[in-house]
Short mmCIF file of C-alpha atoms in Angstrom, two decimals:
data_model
loop_
_atom_site.label_atom_id
_atom_site.label_comp_id
_atom_site.label_asym_id
_atom_site.label_seq_id
_atom_site.Cartn_x
_atom_site.Cartn_y
_atom_site.Cartn_z
CA MET Y 1 168.73 185.77 164.60
CA GLY Y 2 169.90 187.62 161.56
CA LYS Y 3 168.61 187.27 158.05
CA GLY Y 4 171.62 185.22 157.05
CA HIS Y 5 171.04 182.65 159.76
CA ARG Y 6 167.37 182.43 158.92
CA LEU Y 7 168.10 181.79 155.26
CA ALA Y 8 170.64 179.14 156.14
CA PHE Y 9 168.17 177.42 158.48
CA ILE Y 10 165.48 177.33 155.79
CA LEU Y 11 167.89 175.84 153.25
CA VAL Y 12 168.93 173.11 155.69
CA CYS Y 13 165.26 172.21 156.32
CA LEU Y 14 164.50 172.00 152.62
CA VAL Y 15 167.47 169.75 151.97
CA GLY Y 16 166.43 167.49 154.84
CA CYS Y 17 162.88 167.17 153.55
CA CYS Y 18 164.05 166.33 150.04
CA TYR Y 19 166.44 163.72 151.38
CA ALA Y 20 163.67 162.18 153.49
CA ASP Y 21 161.34 162.02 150.48
CA ASP Y 22 164.01 160.38 148.38
CA ALA Y 23 164.70 157.86 151.09
CA THR Y 24 161.01 157.06 151.44
CA SER Y 25 160.51 156.66 147.69
CA ASP Y 26 163.57 154.44 147.46
CA SER Y 27 162.30 152.25 150.25
CA ASN Y 28 159.03 151.68 148.33
CA LYS Y 29 160.76 150.65 145.15
CA PRO Y 30 161.59 146.98 144.58
CA THR Y 31 165.18 146.05 145.33
CA GLY Y 32 167.43 144.11 142.97
CA THR Y 33 165.54 141.92 140.47
CA GLN Y 34 162.28 142.12 142.45
CA THR Y 35 159.28 143.45 140.51
CA TRP Y 36 156.31 145.44 141.66
CA ILE Y 37 154.21 142.26 141.51
CA ASP Y 38 156.67 140.42 143.75
CA LYS Y 39 156.70 143.23 146.22
CA LEU Y 40 152.89 143.53 146.19
CA LYS Y 41 152.38 139.83 146.81
CA LYS Y 42 154.91 139.87 149.61
CA ASP Y 43 153.28 142.85 151.28
CA LEU Y 44 149.72 141.53 150.91
CA LEU Y 45 150.39 138.05 152.20
CA VAL Y 46 152.14 139.20 155.36
CA ASN Y 47 150.06 137.96 158.29
CA TYR Y 48 147.35 136.76 155.84
CA ASP Y 49 145.34 133.74 157.06
CA ARG Y 50 143.74 131.86 154.15
CA ASN Y 51 141.54 129.85 156.54
CA ALA Y 52 139.77 132.95 157.87
CA ARG Y 53 136.72 134.39 156.14
CA PRO Y 54 137.52 137.81 154.62
CA THR Y 55 135.24 139.80 156.93
CA GLN Y 56 134.10 140.04 160.53
CA HIS Y 57 132.36 137.00 161.93
CA TYR Y 58 129.07 138.86 162.21
CA ASN Y 59 129.14 140.09 158.60
CA VAL Y 60 128.04 138.22 155.48
CA THR Y 61 130.36 137.45 152.60
CA ASN Y 62 128.60 137.87 149.26
CA LEU Y 63 129.68 135.42 146.58
CA ASP Y 64 128.69 136.01 142.95
CA LEU Y 65 128.29 132.80 140.96
CA LYS Y 66 127.80 132.31 137.22
CA ILE Y 67 127.88 129.17 135.08
CA THR Y 68 128.57 129.07 131.35
CA ILE Y 69 127.68 125.78 129.63
CA ARG Y 70 129.55 124.77 126.51
CA HIS Y 71 128.69 121.11 126.06
CA VAL Y 72 126.16 118.58 127.38
CA ASP Y 73 125.76 114.86 126.89
CA ILE Y 74 123.50 112.09 128.21
CA ASP Y 75 124.31 108.44 128.77
CA GLU Y 76 120.84 107.03 128.17
CA GLU Y 77 121.68 103.50 129.28
CA ASN Y 78 122.81 104.61 132.74
CA SER Y 79 120.75 107.84 133.05
CA ILE Y 80 123.86 109.99 133.55
CA PHE Y 81 123.97 113.64 132.56
CA SER Y 82 127.34 115.22 131.71
CA MET Y 83 128.01 118.94 131.49
CA TYR Y 84 131.13 120.87 130.56
CA GLY Y 85 131.76 124.60 130.75
CA TRP Y 86 133.02 127.31 133.08
CA VAL Y 87 132.27 128.45 136.62
CA LYS Y 88 132.87 132.15 137.36
CA MET Y 89 132.97 133.39 140.96
CA GLY Y 90 133.63 136.76 142.54
CA TRP Y 91 133.87 138.00 146.14
CA LEU Y 92 135.33 140.88 148.12
CA ASP Y 93 138.28 140.52 150.50
CA THR Y 94 139.13 143.87 152.09
CA ARG Y 95 142.32 142.43 153.58
CA LEU Y 96 143.92 142.41 150.15
CA THR Y 97 143.69 146.05 149.06
CA TRP Y 98 146.39 148.50 148.04
CA ASN Y 99 147.02 151.85 146.48
CA PRO Y 100 148.07 151.40 142.84
CA GLU Y 101 150.28 154.50 143.02
CA ASP Y 102 152.43 152.82 145.67
CA TYR Y 103 153.14 149.85 143.38
CA GLY Y 104 153.94 151.38 140.03
CA GLY Y 105 150.29 151.78 139.00
CA LEU Y 106 149.57 148.05 139.39
CA ARG Y 107 145.79 147.62 139.60
CA SER Y 108 145.39 143.82 139.63
CA VAL Y 109 147.49 140.74 140.24
CA VAL Y 110 146.98 136.99 139.83
CA PHE Y 111 147.38 134.72 142.86
CA PRO Y 112 147.40 130.92 142.90
CA SER Y 113 144.25 129.84 144.69
CA TYR Y 114 146.09 127.94 147.42
CA TYR Y 115 147.37 131.27 148.81
CA LEU Y 116 143.88 132.76 149.29
CA TRP Y 117 140.66 132.04 151.10
CA ASP Y 118 138.58 129.35 149.37
CA PRO Y 119 134.75 129.66 149.42
CA GLU Y 120 134.60 125.86 148.99
CA MET Y 121 131.85 125.86 146.41
CA ASN Y 122 131.10 122.35 145.17
CA MET Y 123 128.50 120.15 143.59
CA HIS Y 124 125.68 118.27 145.24
CA SER Y 125 126.50 114.90 146.78
CA MET Y 126 124.58 113.12 144.00
CA THR Y 127 127.36 114.10 141.62
CA LEU Y 128 129.32 111.18 140.24
CA GLU Y 129 132.41 113.01 139.02
CA SER Y 130 133.58 116.60 139.38
CA THR Y 131 136.73 118.69 139.27
CA GLY Y 132 137.12 118.33 143.04
CA SER Y 133 135.51 119.26 146.30
CA SER Y 134 135.93 122.94 145.51
CA PHE Y 135 136.00 124.65 142.15
CA ILE Y 136 138.99 126.91 142.80
CA GLY Y 137 141.23 124.27 144.30
CA THR Y 138 143.66 124.49 141.38
CA ALA Y 139 142.57 127.72 139.69
CA ASN Y 140 144.14 131.15 139.66
CA VAL Y 141 142.40 134.12 141.24
CA ARG Y 142 142.69 137.65 139.91
CA VAL Y 143 142.72 140.20 142.73
CA SER Y 144 141.97 143.89 142.08
CA PHE Y 145 143.34 146.78 144.10
CA ASP Y 146 139.93 147.30 145.72
CA GLY Y 147 139.93 143.75 147.10
CA MET Y 148 137.60 142.21 144.49
CA HIS Y 149 138.46 138.61 143.70
CA ASN Y 150 137.50 136.92 140.41
CA CYS Y 151 138.04 133.28 139.59
CA THR Y 152 137.17 131.23 136.49
CA GLU Y 153 137.44 127.45 136.66
CA ARG Y 154 136.66 124.66 134.24
CA LEU Y 155 133.44 122.80 134.97
CA SER Y 156 133.35 119.10 134.19
CA PHE Y 157 131.10 116.68 136.04
CA LYS Y 158 128.50 113.95 135.76
CA SER Y 159 125.31 113.51 137.72
CA PHE Y 160 122.23 111.32 137.75
CA CYS Y 161 119.25 112.43 135.68
CA GLU Y 162 115.84 110.81 135.62
CA MET Y 163 115.11 110.06 131.98
CA ASN Y 164 111.70 110.17 130.33
CA PHE Y 165 111.59 108.33 127.00
CA ARG Y 166 107.85 108.71 126.54
CA ARG Y 167 108.26 110.85 123.41
CA TRP Y 168 111.46 109.27 122.08
CA PRO Y 169 113.05 110.18 119.66
CA PHE Y 170 111.45 113.62 119.95
CA ASP Y 171 112.00 113.73 123.69
CA THR Y 172 113.06 116.62 125.90
CA GLN Y 173 114.98 115.77 129.07
CA HIS Y 174 114.98 117.83 132.26
CA CYS Y 175 118.17 117.49 134.29
CA SER Y 176 119.21 119.48 137.34
CA VAL Y 177 122.55 120.53 138.75
CA VAL Y 178 123.01 121.89 142.28
CA VAL Y 179 125.93 124.20 143.02
CA GLY Y 180 126.46 125.50 146.53
CA LYS Y 181 128.13 125.04 149.87
CA THR Y 182 127.56 122.81 152.88
CA ALA Y 183 127.33 125.08 155.93
CA ASP Y 184 125.56 125.33 159.25
CA ASP Y 185 125.14 129.10 159.11
CA ASP Y 186 124.46 131.81 156.57
CA THR Y 187 127.83 133.55 156.71
CA ILE Y 188 128.21 133.15 152.95
CA GLN Y 189 125.44 134.58 150.78
CA ILE Y 190 125.45 133.21 147.24
CA ARG Y 191 124.20 135.54 144.54
CA THR Y 192 123.80 133.75 141.25
CA LEU Y 193 123.77 135.39 137.84
CA PRO Y 194 121.73 134.14 134.86
CA ALA Y 195 123.34 131.07 133.34
CA GLU Y 196 124.63 131.16 129.79
CA TRP Y 197 125.18 128.51 127.19
CA GLU Y 198 127.25 128.86 124.08
CA LYS Y 199 125.38 127.39 121.13
CA ILE Y 200 128.40 127.74 118.89
CA GLY Y 201 130.50 125.71 121.30
CA GLN Y 202 128.06 122.81 121.47
CA ILE Y 203 129.56 120.05 119.38
CA ASN Y 204 127.24 117.26 120.47
CA PRO Y 205 125.28 116.11 117.40
CA MET Y 206 122.60 114.47 119.55
CA TRP Y 207 121.54 117.05 122.16
CA GLU Y 208 120.98 120.79 122.26
CA ILE Y 209 120.24 123.08 125.21
CA VAL Y 210 116.78 124.65 125.17
CA SER Y 211 116.77 126.64 128.42
CA VAL Y 212 118.45 126.95 131.80
CA ALA Y 213 116.46 128.00 134.88
CA VAL Y 214 118.02 128.93 138.24
CA GLU Y 215 116.26 128.71 141.58
CA LYS Y 216 117.21 128.73 145.24
CA TYR Y 217 118.03 125.33 146.68
CA GLN Y 218 117.99 124.40 150.35
CA SER Y 219 117.76 120.76 151.25
CA PRO Y 220 119.35 118.39 153.76
CA VAL Y 221 122.04 116.22 152.28
CA GLU Y 222 123.12 112.73 153.19
CA VAL Y 223 125.30 114.03 156.05
CA ARG Y 224 123.11 114.52 159.08
CA TYR Y 225 122.77 117.96 160.70
CA GLU Y 226 124.28 119.68 157.66
CA LYS Y 227 122.49 121.72 155.06
CA TYR Y 228 123.46 122.29 151.49
CA ASN Y 229 122.74 125.90 150.54
CA GLY Y 230 123.06 126.88 146.94
CA TYR Y 231 121.26 127.13 143.63
CA GLN Y 232 119.73 124.50 141.43
CA TYR Y 233 120.22 124.84 137.69
CA GLY Y 234 117.39 123.21 135.77
CA ILE Y 235 118.77 122.37 132.33
CA VAL Y 236 116.35 121.42 129.54
CA VAL Y 237 117.97 119.56 126.65
CA ARG Y 238 116.27 118.43 123.46
CA ARG Y 239 117.26 115.62 121.14
CA LYS Y 240 118.17 116.64 117.62
CA VAL Y 241 115.68 114.75 115.43
CA GLN Y 242 116.57 115.61 111.85
CA ILE Y 243 117.66 112.08 111.02
CA PHE Y 244 114.66 110.47 112.74
CA ASN Y 245 112.27 112.28 110.42
CA SER Y 246 113.70 110.20 107.57
CA THR Y 247 114.32 106.92 109.38
CA ILE Y 248 111.18 106.61 111.52
CA ILE Y 249 108.45 109.09 110.60
CA ALA Y 250 108.61 108.64 106.82
CA PRO Y 251 108.51 104.80 107.01
CA ALA Y 252 105.64 105.00 109.51
CA ILE Y 253 103.60 107.11 107.08
CA VAL Y 254 104.36 104.72 104.21
CA LEU Y 255 103.32 101.71 106.31
CA ILE Y 256 100.01 103.40 107.17
CA LEU Y 257 99.32 104.11 103.50
CA MET Y 258 100.20 100.55 102.50
CA SER Y 259 97.93 99.17 105.19
CA LEU Y 260 95.04 101.35 104.04
CA ALA Y 261 95.69 100.60 100.37
CA SER Y 262 95.13 96.88 100.97
CA PHE Y 263 91.42 97.62 101.55
CA TRP Y 264 91.07 99.16 98.09
CA LEU Y 265 92.51 96.31 96.09
CA PRO Y 266 89.95 94.16 94.24
CA ALA Y 267 88.11 91.83 96.57
CA HIS Y 268 89.36 88.73 94.73
CA SER Y 269 92.99 89.97 94.58
CA SER Y 270 95.47 87.83 96.50
CA GLU Y 271 98.03 90.67 96.46
CA LYS Y 272 96.35 92.21 99.51
CA VAL Y 273 97.48 89.20 101.56
CA LEU Y 274 101.04 89.66 100.32
CA LEU Y 275 100.92 93.39 101.07
CA ASN Y 276 99.85 92.80 104.66
CA CYS Y 277 102.59 90.18 105.12
CA ILE Y 278 105.18 92.71 103.96
CA ASN Y 279 103.80 95.31 106.37
CA ALA Y 280 103.95 92.87 109.27
CA ALA Y 281 107.58 92.00 108.50
CA ILE Y 282 108.62 95.67 108.32
CA VAL Y 283 106.86 96.58 111.56
CA SER Y 284 108.47 93.61 113.32
CA ALA Y 285 111.88 94.75 112.09
CA TYR Y 286 111.28 98.22 113.53
CA LEU Y 287 110.22 96.80 116.88
CA LEU Y 288 113.45 94.83 116.95
CA PHE Y 289 115.36 98.04 116.16
CA PHE Y 290 113.70 99.79 119.10
CA THR Y 291 114.56 96.91 121.41
CA ILE Y 292 118.24 97.25 120.50
CA HIS Y 293 118.54 101.04 120.72
CA LEU Y 294 116.22 101.89 123.61
CA PRO Y 295 117.14 101.32 127.26
CA LEU Y 296 115.40 98.20 128.52
CA LEU Y 297 114.85 99.73 131.96
CA ALA Y 298 112.85 102.72 130.73
CA THR Y 299 110.04 103.48 133.17
CA ARG Y 300 107.55 104.41 130.46
CA THR Y 301 107.22 102.79 127.04
CA PRO Y 302 107.88 105.31 124.25
CA LEU Y 303 104.85 106.32 122.23
CA ILE Y 304 106.59 105.45 118.97
CA VAL Y 305 107.06 101.87 120.19
CA MET Y 306 103.41 101.66 121.17
CA PHE Y 307 102.49 103.07 117.75
CA PHE Y 308 104.40 100.38 115.89
CA SER Y 309 103.18 97.71 118.29
CA ASN Y 310 99.55 98.65 117.73
CA SER Y 311 100.24 98.87 114.00
CA LEU Y 312 101.44 95.27 114.13
CA TYR Y 313 98.15 94.19 115.73
CA LEU Y 314 96.17 96.11 113.12
CA THR Y 315 98.24 94.61 110.31
CA ALA Y 316 97.64 91.10 111.66
CA PHE Y 317 93.90 91.72 111.81
CA SER Y 318 93.97 93.16 108.29
CA LEU Y 319 95.83 90.04 107.11
CA VAL Y 320 93.19 87.75 108.58
CA LEU Y 321 90.43 89.89 107.08
CA SER Y 322 92.11 89.79 103.65
CA VAL Y 323 92.27 86.00 103.73
CA ILE Y 324 88.59 85.82 104.68
CA ILE Y 325 87.58 88.29 101.93
CA VAL Y 326 89.54 86.49 99.22
CA ASN Y 327 88.07 83.10 100.20
CA MET Y 328 84.59 84.63 100.43
CA VAL Y 329 84.81 86.05 96.91
CA LYS Y 330 86.44 83.05 95.22
CA THR Y 331 84.17 80.46 96.83
CA LYS Y 332 80.96 79.43 94.99
CA HIS Y 333 78.06 80.10 97.32
CA CYS Y 334 74.87 78.10 97.02
CA ARG Y 335 73.24 79.63 100.09
CA PRO Y 336 72.12 83.27 99.91
CA LEU Y 337 72.94 85.92 102.47
CA HIS Y 338 70.87 86.33 105.58
CA PRO Y 339 67.87 88.60 104.88
CA TYR Y 340 69.03 91.13 107.46
CA ILE Y 341 72.47 91.34 105.88
CA LYS Y 342 71.01 91.54 102.39
CA GLY Y 343 68.63 94.28 103.48
CA PHE Y 344 71.53 96.21 105.03
CA ILE Y 345 73.72 96.12 101.92
CA SER Y 346 70.72 97.04 99.74
CA LEU Y 347 70.32 100.40 101.46
CA PRO Y 348 71.16 103.32 99.11
CA GLY Y 349 73.44 104.98 101.63
CA VAL Y 350 75.40 101.80 102.19
CA GLY Y 351 75.80 101.31 98.44
CA MET Y 352 77.20 104.84 98.01
CA PHE Y 353 79.38 104.51 101.09
CA ALA Y 354 80.90 101.30 99.82
CA TRP Y 355 81.62 102.82 96.39
CA ILE Y 356 79.80 99.98 94.67
CA GLY Y 357 80.25 100.06 90.93
CA SER Y 358 81.96 98.02 88.32
CA SER Y 359 84.31 96.58 90.92
CA GLN Y 360 81.42 94.70 92.52
CA LYS Y 361 79.74 93.40 89.43
CA MET Y 362 81.02 90.45 87.53
CA THR Y 363 82.46 91.05 84.12
CA ALA Y 364 81.16 89.39 80.98
CA THR Y 365 83.92 86.83 81.16
CA ASP Y 366 82.96 86.01 84.73
CA ASP Y 367 79.31 85.61 83.68
CA GLU Y 368 80.29 83.23 80.92
CA ASP Y 369 82.52 81.25 83.23
CA TRP Y 370 79.86 80.96 85.89
CA SER Y 371 77.16 80.11 83.28
CA GLY Y 372 79.40 77.47 81.70
CA GLU Y 373 80.19 75.92 85.06
CA LEU Y 374 76.56 75.88 86.05
CA LYS Y 375 75.55 74.27 82.73
CA ASN Y 376 78.19 71.61 83.10
CA ASP Y 377 77.03 71.00 86.63
CA THR Y 378 73.48 70.62 85.37
CA LEU Y 379 74.48 68.04 82.74
CA THR Y 380 76.36 66.01 85.28
CA GLY Y 381 73.60 66.26 87.86
CA GLU Y 382 75.69 68.29 90.32
CA SER Y 383 73.94 71.64 90.05
CA CYS Y 384 72.32 73.46 92.94
CA SER Y 385 68.91 73.59 91.12
CA SER Y 386 67.05 71.52 88.53
CA SER Y 387 66.90 74.11 85.74
CA ALA Y 388 70.14 75.30 84.14
CA ASP Y 389 68.88 78.77 83.16
CA GLU Y 390 67.24 79.46 86.47
CA ALA Y 391 70.25 78.06 88.32
CA SER Y 392 72.66 80.37 86.52
CA GLN Y 393 70.61 83.46 87.30
CA VAL Y 394 70.04 82.53 90.93
CA GLN Y 395 73.66 81.53 91.42
CA LEU Y 396 74.97 84.72 89.86
CA GLY Y 397 72.70 86.80 92.07
CA ILE Y 398 73.84 84.97 95.20
CA GLN Y 399 77.49 85.34 94.25
CA GLN Y 400 76.97 89.02 93.51
CA ASP Y 401 75.50 89.53 96.99
CA TRP Y 402 78.47 87.85 98.63
CA ILE Y 403 80.92 89.99 96.65
CA GLN Y 404 78.98 93.12 97.57
CA PHE Y 405 79.03 92.11 101.23
CA ALA Y 406 82.81 91.51 101.08
CA VAL Y 407 83.44 94.93 99.54
CA ILE Y 408 81.30 96.65 102.17
CA MET Y 409 83.23 94.89 104.94
CA GLU Y 410 86.48 96.18 103.49
CA ARG Y 411 85.16 99.74 103.17
CA ILE Y 412 83.94 99.72 106.77
CA CYS Y 413 87.31 98.40 107.96
CA PHE Y 414 89.03 101.12 105.93
CA VAL Y 415 87.08 103.85 107.77
CA VAL Y 416 87.79 102.19 111.13
CA TYR Y 417 91.51 101.96 110.34
CA VAL Y 418 91.64 105.61 109.30
CA PHE Y 419 90.07 106.57 112.62
CA LEU Y 420 92.41 104.34 114.65
CA TYR Y 421 95.54 105.58 112.89
CA SER Y 422 94.40 109.18 113.33
CA VAL Y 423 93.91 108.67 117.07
CA MET Y 424 97.33 107.00 117.38
CA ALA Y 425 99.07 109.76 115.44
CA ALA Y 426 97.29 112.51 117.40
CA SER Y 427 98.24 110.98 120.74
CA TYR Y 428 101.88 110.82 119.65
CA LEU Y 429 102.10 114.27 118.09
CA HIS Y 430 100.20 115.99 120.93
#
């Protein structure tokens, strides 16, 4: 073959190759109004079975799971915990892979979830309300060219939560949420990521999220012979208590001070009876407030309710003691104290402890009144002794002992009340 024929043969081959390349490239391009995305979806979904797991039956499909919490709420009357946020899932499906250069550089595409395999992740059967049996039932899935699937779905559900009102209104509730899949085998391996919560997005003025803990959960569910494999999210929420510091704690401190102040009023003062009556009325009003606002079916009585309830008992006892003290001081006593009692109140330590001073001793006006009454009683024959001078001295001494005994009783009760209130406050604030 001559050089001319060889050159002609080479030119024909080159033209044929170029024509073949052009034909191939044209066949890969979308036709008409079809886009690269349309062509990619059409090519990927050919012979695609959404009911088949995206791997061999003997392999494990790894599913990444992450929950982002934006809002929580608690229905205290019905012990229902509500949570709102996002569920993010990712898995690999090697059946849906492509070369971006063959589709105009397209590296990812969004598919409606009903076209693709569904991992059927759902909530535990104790859930009251949820977005459906599976999270991605109505969501869109973004598929990357390497077969990685990513789906983000809204999370909105309610579940039961065992409430503990022991430390109300400074209580912290522990609620749990189980996310997983009911399956008889381990073909799907769930790999959870640390949960997040957006503090800025929390608009609930009553509750705030303190922490979220994630642990493996495997437990039989109500359906026999089936196991629910997943993860349990332990969510700790705390009640916001700024307003309760002003509406409950401050009044409680004032009531304690008023109750203790009644023991330092003069022994003959009737205002201490009125002060204790006011305290009893206020404490009763608070107990009524707790009855209205607290769930009646609470398993444990809140400490704050027990505090006010015990305060009501102490106030009632203080009221009775005040009445006895006032009558003891204002009554004229002809009989002296028992020698044992008189010896006890005569001890130096008891006198200093009781802060005995001018408040115990009668004033000059009181002496004159008592002396005048005793003299009148002597003239009319109604005195306790035969001699007016001796009677006045003896009577004043007896009355002074009774007043001293009344003051000591109040001081002792004051110390006892301080101890009781301290124990009650420590048990609540512990």
